[in-house]
Amino acid sequence: MADFVKYDEDTKKFVVDADGNAVLNDGVTVKVTQLDETGKEIPKQVRGFKPVSGNSKALELVLHTRDAAGNLIKDNQLEDNKAVHVEITQPSSNGEKKAQADFILTDARKPEATSVVAQGLKTVVVKFSESVAEADIQLDGDLTKIANVKFNDFNQATLEDERDTVTVTTVDYLTAGIHSVQLSNIKDYAGLTDPKNISTNQTLDFAVEADPSVPNATVSVESPEQFRIAFNKEVNDFDLSDVRLQKLVKGQNGAADQWVDAHNEHLVLEQATKPKSEYVLELTKDWTKIYDTSKNNTNYYNDQYRLVIAKESVTNPANGKKNAEIILPLNFSGSALNTPDTASPVISGFEVVKAADAIKHFVVSMNEPVKLPNAATKDNAGNTAAQLQNPNENDADTGVPNPIIEFLGKDKDGNAVTIKGKVVEYTGDDKSDKKFIVNVADDQRKLEDIVKAGGDKNWTLVVRSISDDVGNTAASLTYNFKVDLAAATEVFMVKGSYQDGPYNGVKGYLNGKGKDTIVLDFTADVQYTGTIENAVNPSNYLLDGVKLPEDTKLTVSDSDNIPGVDIVTITLPDGTLSANHNNVITLSKSLKSTKGTKLTGEYEISFKAGLGVEPADADAAKAVDNQIAALPATITLADEQKVVDARAEFDKLSDAQKALVKNIATLEAAEKTIADLKKAEGDAAANLKAAQDAVKAMETAVDADLTSEANLVAAEKAVADAEAAVAKVAAGSDKEYLAAKVTVAKKTVADARTKFNGDAAAALKAAQDAVEALETAAKADLTVENNLTAAEDALDDAKAKVAKVAAGADKTALEEKVAAAEKTVTDARKAFDDLAAAKTALNNAIEAAQSKYDAANEGTNPGDYATGSKAEFKTAIDAAKSVLDDAASTKGQLDKAKEDLATAEATFDGKKIS
């Protein structure tokens, strides 16, 4: 196989083209033909080669019969019972080696189905006794509708041959039980032209196993803003309305904790392509904006979350069973929702995707979901910028950086080269946003071309400024890889068929008043020493059938496409070449490349001479080329005027002269270096100013009262900001001075934090003791004034000590206990005061009644009271006193006694004689 088809050692697969056909080794040709009715040769396109089982010296030649969609390619099959001609050419050390054979194709076998099996609930695979071209297929007498029938093909890359299988996809899910497939009009490839190779009808049964399962699901947290729901099988009817995000809300005043719907307006759902049983749920708004973290200092990790899939919202299509309510906790052990995500994304894998000797693209794998604002395919959740990236509440799509892609390597001369890249799109069937495609930018040299030209095959991918879901941005990531290309057999020619197309490397030029030239651009490096194999030996050429003129000059140069020298320029006296007629250059068959490869292709090449280059234009271009070449190898800002002068001289040239300048790329690179150095100089000044401002802000923050937690947190942030800003300052005395200030401040803040944490521990212990004492006091008999006063004192003490505890779960728990005790004590105080007020009111009423009683006289005179009335009044007064004196009397009883006494007093007043 390897003698005929190129093999990729990286992928361990044979190399194929875009249509899946074999990429043959250089110099290998395969020709398969049959004659039509007129006797004309009809070529057939070849798919590739396949080993023959049991015969290591034989290969099976496979024709290209189907397109990528599985459709038959018209007329590329062999006609049965007809002569076939096969011709294979291979290069060898003794020149081309050709093998050919003629035979009559006869195929007497009819294809038959040998088995049928169900794969899953929507796929049926039918296997035949040989390769099949066509067949009419029904399932269950056409009761089960078919969505698609695919006749499988030969895979040259892996050598898997599935031409004897047909894959049937159904519209609906297959039900459990016995099914049947009906086959008719079965044709192998001979059957397309010979009706004797068409099989009779066949019916085969196959079983679909019953599926009793009920839909269920699990969840994984791929990032704080992305969750993957995985059902135990493919389900029907699942969409965003079926799942709810819920948050646990703590109960107040002794009430139970409660799960409530939260942030569901900021969710999107996407089904994975593979497996289709998985769905990705993403936030469309960053957590920092949902929580307003910059203001409230809280985030997702301060709360508990879960997903709830509603009862009977999804269906197992195999049995119609629906789900029970599915609860999926998101704060399981190890979940990304449990702690702050402060880690930037890293590259976890890299793949070079090739087609033959060309690189199609590169696939980058990350350890977590990332944001690609400029990708061709967008994240369906949007860019979800964090507050630090974009504080605008209603703008989630700006502020996320666009990743910068570069490829670093070395050219054939060992010089470092940087090739700009681009992000193409997300990829991956799981829709995880962890994989994306990158490629070389449109205006850049391809990596494989640099390697083919003799460059180093070791390269480094650089990804700069790439953010994850929550805004962590990796400044610069790298991944080392190799560009290994399939080994190619060298071809040495100047005109002929080369790399699947015609090639002509012969050009002639009249060059005005200058000397005529013939340029021979060979496909491989030429020899320029020796005699008969030497490409600069004039005796190896004839021009129009005669030797080259005596004053002919031959020189060699490099095309820059491959290493070495591959261009021969023959400079002739002016007027040697014909301006109006064809010229013919003849090359000696003894010419060889530097690797000893013999000259192939055409040896006599006819060409017409073009106008070429005027000598004055060539001289002008050469002067500018020399000026550019004189620029220093390492450009500094001190060389700016030299670069400007070279550009000015280039701009003075005509368009024709500019086209002759070979060193324009060197000039452009020098201009870019100057621009970069200027920008770096400006950036350095800006970085220094930013660092000075950050250090000043840090010193202000550190001078604040660091016993205050808010001040301490602000100082810690200011130190971190200053340290980051100083890190960007260019090396020198300014950086050392600012770094020293950061070091001092960092120690001050660290010491303050240590002291604060120690004080915080003491404050927590004191608060815990005070709250424990409060709870004990609150449990005493608070109807006793001394107990109540003691509880109130304990409440004040606990409040004061809890206020000194640092914010966090401990403080929250203590505050909840204080709140509960405070309610108990406050309620007790109100009850105590209400009872005392009732006693006072009743006592005042009794004293007033007693005074009235003492002053009253019974008799018949005006002002006297009726006989017996005082005794009745006295009974009422005594009853009220009895209630007042009873320590167990309640407020209600006291209020009732007061009302009864008032009634008796009114009755007594009514018995006064007027």
PDB file of N, CA and C in Angstrom, residues 818-864:
ATOM      1  N   VAL A 818     -29.353  36.124  67.680  1.00  0.00           N
ATOM      2  CA  VAL A 818     -29.652  37.361  68.413  1.00  0.00           C
ATOM      3  C   VAL A 818     -31.043  37.860  68.049  1.00  0.00           C
ATOM      4  N   ALA A 819     -31.377  37.793  66.746  1.00  0.00           N
ATOM      5  CA  ALA A 819     -32.688  38.258  66.301  1.00  0.00           C
ATOM      6  C   ALA A 819     -33.802  37.459  66.972  1.00  0.00           C
ATOM      7  N   ALA A 820     -33.617  36.126  67.065  1.00  0.00           N
ATOM      8  CA  ALA A 820     -34.632  35.283  67.706  1.00  0.00           C
ATOM      9  C   ALA A 820     -34.767  35.621  69.192  1.00  0.00           C
ATOM     10  N   ALA A 821     -33.636  35.798  69.896  1.00  0.00           N
ATOM     11  CA  ALA A 821     -33.678  36.124  71.330  1.00  0.00           C
ATOM     12  C   ALA A 821     -34.253  37.514  71.561  1.00  0.00           C
ATOM     13  N   GLU A 822     -33.914  38.446  70.658  1.00  0.00           N
ATOM     14  CA  GLU A 822     -34.423  39.808  70.790  1.00  0.00           C
ATOM     15  C   GLU A 822     -35.947  39.835  70.727  1.00  0.00           C
ATOM     16  N   LYS A 823     -36.493  39.030  69.837  1.00  0.00           N
ATOM     17  CA  LYS A 823     -37.965  38.978  69.753  1.00  0.00           C
ATOM     18  C   LYS A 823     -38.560  38.460  71.060  1.00  0.00           C
ATOM     19  N   THR A 824     -37.927  37.428  71.620  1.00  0.00           N
ATOM     20  CA  THR A 824     -38.427  36.862  72.882  1.00  0.00           C
ATOM     21  C   THR A 824     -38.392  37.905  74.002  1.00  0.00           C
ATOM     22  N   VAL A 825     -37.253  38.613  74.102  1.00  0.00           N
ATOM     23  CA  VAL A 825     -37.090  39.596  75.182  1.00  0.00           C
ATOM     24  C   VAL A 825     -38.012  40.799  74.960  1.00  0.00           C
ATOM     25  N   THR A 826     -38.087  41.256  73.728  1.00  0.00           N
ATOM     26  CA  THR A 826     -38.941  42.415  73.421  1.00  0.00           C
ATOM     27  C   THR A 826     -40.405  42.097  73.714  1.00  0.00           C
ATOM     28  N   ASP A 827     -40.833  40.905  73.333  1.00  0.00           N
ATOM     29  CA  ASP A 827     -42.223  40.500  73.602  1.00  0.00           C
ATOM     30  C   ASP A 827     -42.469  40.424  75.106  1.00  0.00           C
ATOM     31  N   ALA A 828     -41.461  39.919  75.816  1.00  0.00           N
ATOM     32  CA  ALA A 828     -41.611  39.798  77.278  1.00  0.00           C
ATOM     33  C   ALA A 828     -41.696  41.180  77.939  1.00  0.00           C
ATOM     34  N   ARG A 829     -40.866  42.119  77.483  1.00  0.00           N
ATOM     35  CA  ARG A 829     -40.891  43.482  78.031  1.00  0.00           C
ATOM     36  C   ARG A 829     -42.242  44.140  77.787  1.00  0.00           C
ATOM     37  N   LYS A 830     -42.789  43.969  76.600  1.00  0.00           N
ATOM     38  CA  LYS A 830     -44.093  44.568  76.300  1.00  0.00           C
ATOM     39  C   LYS A 830     -45.172  43.985  77.208  1.00  0.00           C
ATOM     40  N   ALA A 831     -45.140  42.662  77.379  1.00  0.00           N
ATOM     41  CA  ALA A 831     -46.141  42.017  78.230  1.00  0.00           C
ATOM     42  C   ALA A 831     -46.006  42.495  79.674  1.00  0.00           C
ATOM     43  N   PHE A 832     -44.738  42.632  80.140  1.00  0.00           N
ATOM     44  CA  PHE A 832     -44.498  43.068  81.515  1.00  0.00           C
ATOM     45  C   PHE A 832     -45.008  44.493  81.732  1.00  0.00           C
ATOM     46  N   ASP A 833     -44.683  45.367  80.782  1.00  0.00           N
ATOM     47  CA  ASP A 833     -45.112  46.764  80.913  1.00  0.00           C
ATOM     48  C   ASP A 833     -46.628  46.898  80.805  1.00  0.00           C
ATOM     49  N   ASP A 834     -47.244  46.144  79.948  1.00  0.00           N
ATOM     50  CA  ASP A 834     -48.703  46.194  79.806  1.00  0.00           C
ATOM     51  C   ASP A 834     -49.378  45.749  81.104  1.00  0.00           C
ATOM     52  N   LEU A 835     -48.852  44.732  81.790  1.00  0.00           N
ATOM     53  CA  LEU A 835     -49.431  44.228  83.040  1.00  0.00           C
ATOM     54  C   LEU A 835     -49.297  45.273  84.152  1.00  0.00           C
ATOM     55  N   ALA A 836     -48.115  45.910  84.226  1.00  0.00           N
ATOM     56  CA  ALA A 836     -47.899  46.936  85.250  1.00  0.00           C
ATOM     57  C   ALA A 836     -48.855  48.108  85.052  1.00  0.00           C
ATOM     58  N   ALA A 837     -49.066  48.494  83.801  1.00  0.00           N
ATOM     59  CA  ALA A 837     -49.985  49.605  83.510  1.00  0.00           C
ATOM     60  C   ALA A 837     -51.407  49.255  83.923  1.00  0.00           C
ATOM     61  N   ALA A 838     -51.780  48.011  83.684  1.00  0.00           N
ATOM     62  CA  ALA A 838     -53.135  47.574  84.066  1.00  0.00           C
ATOM     63  C   ALA A 838     -53.315  47.597  85.580  1.00  0.00           C
ATOM     64  N   LYS A 839     -52.273  47.193  86.312  1.00  0.00           N
ATOM     65  CA  LYS A 839     -52.344  47.206  87.793  1.00  0.00           C
ATOM     66  C   LYS A 839     -52.481  48.643  88.301  1.00  0.00           C
ATOM     67  N   THR A 840     -51.690  49.545  87.726  1.00  0.00           N
ATOM     68  CA  THR A 840     -51.731  50.949  88.151  1.00  0.00           C
ATOM     69  C   THR A 840     -53.119  51.543  87.909  1.00  0.00           C
ATOM     70  N   ALA A 841     -53.662  51.231  86.761  1.00  0.00           N
ATOM     71  CA  ALA A 841     -54.990  51.766  86.426  1.00  0.00           C
ATOM     72  C   ALA A 841     -56.053  51.245  87.390  1.00  0.00           C
ATOM     73  N   LEU A 842     -55.967  49.963  87.698  1.00  0.00           N
ATOM     74  CA  LEU A 842     -56.961  49.387  88.623  1.00  0.00           C
ATOM     75  C   LEU A 842     -56.786  49.963  90.021  1.00  0.00           C
ATOM     76  N   ASN A 843     -55.537  50.119  90.463  1.00  0.00           N
ATOM     77  CA  ASN A 843     -55.273  50.671  91.803  1.00  0.00           C
ATOM     78  C   ASN A 843     -55.815  52.088  91.915  1.00  0.00           C
ATOM     79  N   ASN A 844     -55.607  52.890  90.848  1.00  0.00           N
ATOM     80  CA  ASN A 844     -56.125  54.262  90.868  1.00  0.00           C
ATOM     81  C   ASN A 844     -57.644  54.276  90.947  1.00  0.00           C
ATOM     82  N   ALA A 845     -58.270  53.360  90.254  1.00  0.00           N
ATOM     83  CA  ALA A 845     -59.730  53.278  90.261  1.00  0.00           C
ATOM     84  C   ALA A 845     -60.240  52.878  91.637  1.00  0.00           C
ATOM     85  N   ILE A 846     -59.528  51.943  92.273  1.00  0.00           N
ATOM     86  CA  ILE A 846     -59.945  51.481  93.628  1.00  0.00           C
ATOM     87  C   ILE A 846     -59.839  52.628  94.639  1.00  0.00           C
ATOM     88  N   GLU A 847     -58.708  53.371  94.549  1.00  0.00           N
ATOM     89  CA  GLU A 847     -58.506  54.481  95.504  1.00  0.00           C
ATOM     90  C   GLU A 847     -59.586  55.549  95.318  1.00  0.00           C
ATOM     91  N   ALA A 848     -59.960  55.845  94.118  1.00  0.00           N
ATOM     92  CA  ALA A 848     -61.015  56.844  93.872  1.00  0.00           C
ATOM     93  C   ALA A 848     -62.360  56.357  94.391  1.00  0.00           C
ATOM     94  N   ALA A 849     -62.630  55.074  94.169  1.00  0.00           N
ATOM     95  CA  ALA A 849     -63.907  54.506  94.627  1.00  0.00           C
ATOM     96  C   ALA A 849     -63.966  54.490  96.160  1.00  0.00           C
ATOM     97  N   GLN A 850     -62.805  54.175  96.767  1.00  0.00           N
ATOM     98  CA  GLN A 850     -62.776  54.095  98.231  1.00  0.00           C
ATOM     99  C   GLN A 850     -63.018  55.485  98.842  1.00  0.00           C
ATOM    100  N   SER A 851     -62.428  56.498  98.248  1.00  0.00           N
ATOM    101  CA  SER A 851     -62.639  57.865  98.744  1.00  0.00           C
ATOM    102  C   SER A 851     -64.113  58.258  98.647  1.00  0.00           C
ATOM    103  N   LYS A 852     -64.734  57.908  97.530  1.00  0.00           N
ATOM    104  CA  LYS A 852     -66.157  58.225  97.350  1.00  0.00           C
ATOM    105  C   LYS A 852     -67.000  57.463  98.377  1.00  0.00           C
ATOM    106  N   TYR A 853     -66.622  56.226  98.605  1.00  0.00           N
ATOM    107  CA  TYR A 853     -67.352  55.411  99.575  1.00  0.00           C
ATOM    108  C   TYR A 853     -67.244  56.017 100.972  1.00  0.00           C
ATOM    109  N   ASP A 854     -66.006  56.396 101.341  1.00  0.00           N
ATOM    110  CA  ASP A 854     -65.799  56.929 102.705  1.00  0.00           C
ATOM    111  C   ASP A 854     -66.577  58.228 102.917  1.00  0.00           C
ATOM    112  N   ALA A 855     -66.749  59.010 101.928  1.00  0.00           N
ATOM    113  CA  ALA A 855     -67.411  60.311 102.072  1.00  0.00           C
ATOM    114  C   ALA A 855     -68.937  60.198 101.997  1.00  0.00           C
ATOM    115  N   ALA A 856     -69.455  59.098 101.611  1.00  0.00           N
ATOM    116  CA  ALA A 856     -70.906  58.955 101.398  1.00  0.00           C
ATOM    117  C   ALA A 856     -71.642  58.642 102.704  1.00  0.00           C
ATOM    118  N   ASN A 857     -72.930  59.177 102.822  1.00  0.00           N
ATOM    119  CA  ASN A 857     -73.824  58.888 103.963  1.00  0.00           C
ATOM    120  C   ASN A 857     -75.131  58.351 103.414  1.00  0.00           C
ATOM    121  N   GLU A 858     -75.689  57.374 104.122  1.00  0.00           N
ATOM    122  CA  GLU A 858     -77.001  56.860 103.739  1.00  0.00           C
ATOM    123  C   GLU A 858     -78.077  57.638 104.506  1.00  0.00           C
ATOM    124  N   GLY A 859     -79.196  57.907 103.892  1.00  0.00           N
ATOM    125  CA  GLY A 859     -80.297  58.625 104.551  1.00  0.00           C
ATOM    126  C   GLY A 859     -81.362  58.986 103.547  1.00  0.00           C
ATOM    127  N   THR A 860     -82.219  59.991 104.017  1.00  0.00           N
ATOM    128  CA  THR A 860     -83.335  60.382 103.143  1.00  0.00           C
ATOM    129  C   THR A 860     -83.197  61.814 102.688  1.00  0.00           C
ATOM    130  N   ASN A 861     -82.195  62.500 103.188  1.00  0.00           N
ATOM    131  CA  ASN A 861     -81.983  63.899 102.824  1.00  0.00           C
ATOM    132  C   ASN A 861     -81.260  64.003 101.477  1.00  0.00           C
ATOM    133  N   PRO A 862     -81.461  65.154 100.847  1.00  0.00           N
ATOM    134  CA  PRO A 862     -80.742  65.347  99.587  1.00  0.00           C
ATOM    135  C   PRO A 862     -79.224  65.190  99.809  1.00  0.00           C
ATOM    136  N   GLY A 863     -78.549  64.539  98.901  1.00  0.00           N
ATOM    137  CA  GLY A 863     -77.111  64.293  99.003  1.00  0.00           C
ATOM    138  C   GLY A 863     -76.790  62.983  99.662  1.00  0.00           C
ATOM    139  N   ASP A 864     -77.791  62.406 100.328  1.00  0.00           N
ATOM    140  CA  ASP A 864     -77.564  61.096 100.929  1.00  0.00           C
ATOM    141  C   ASP A 864     -77.759  60.004  99.878  1.00  0.00           C
TER     142      ASP A 864
END
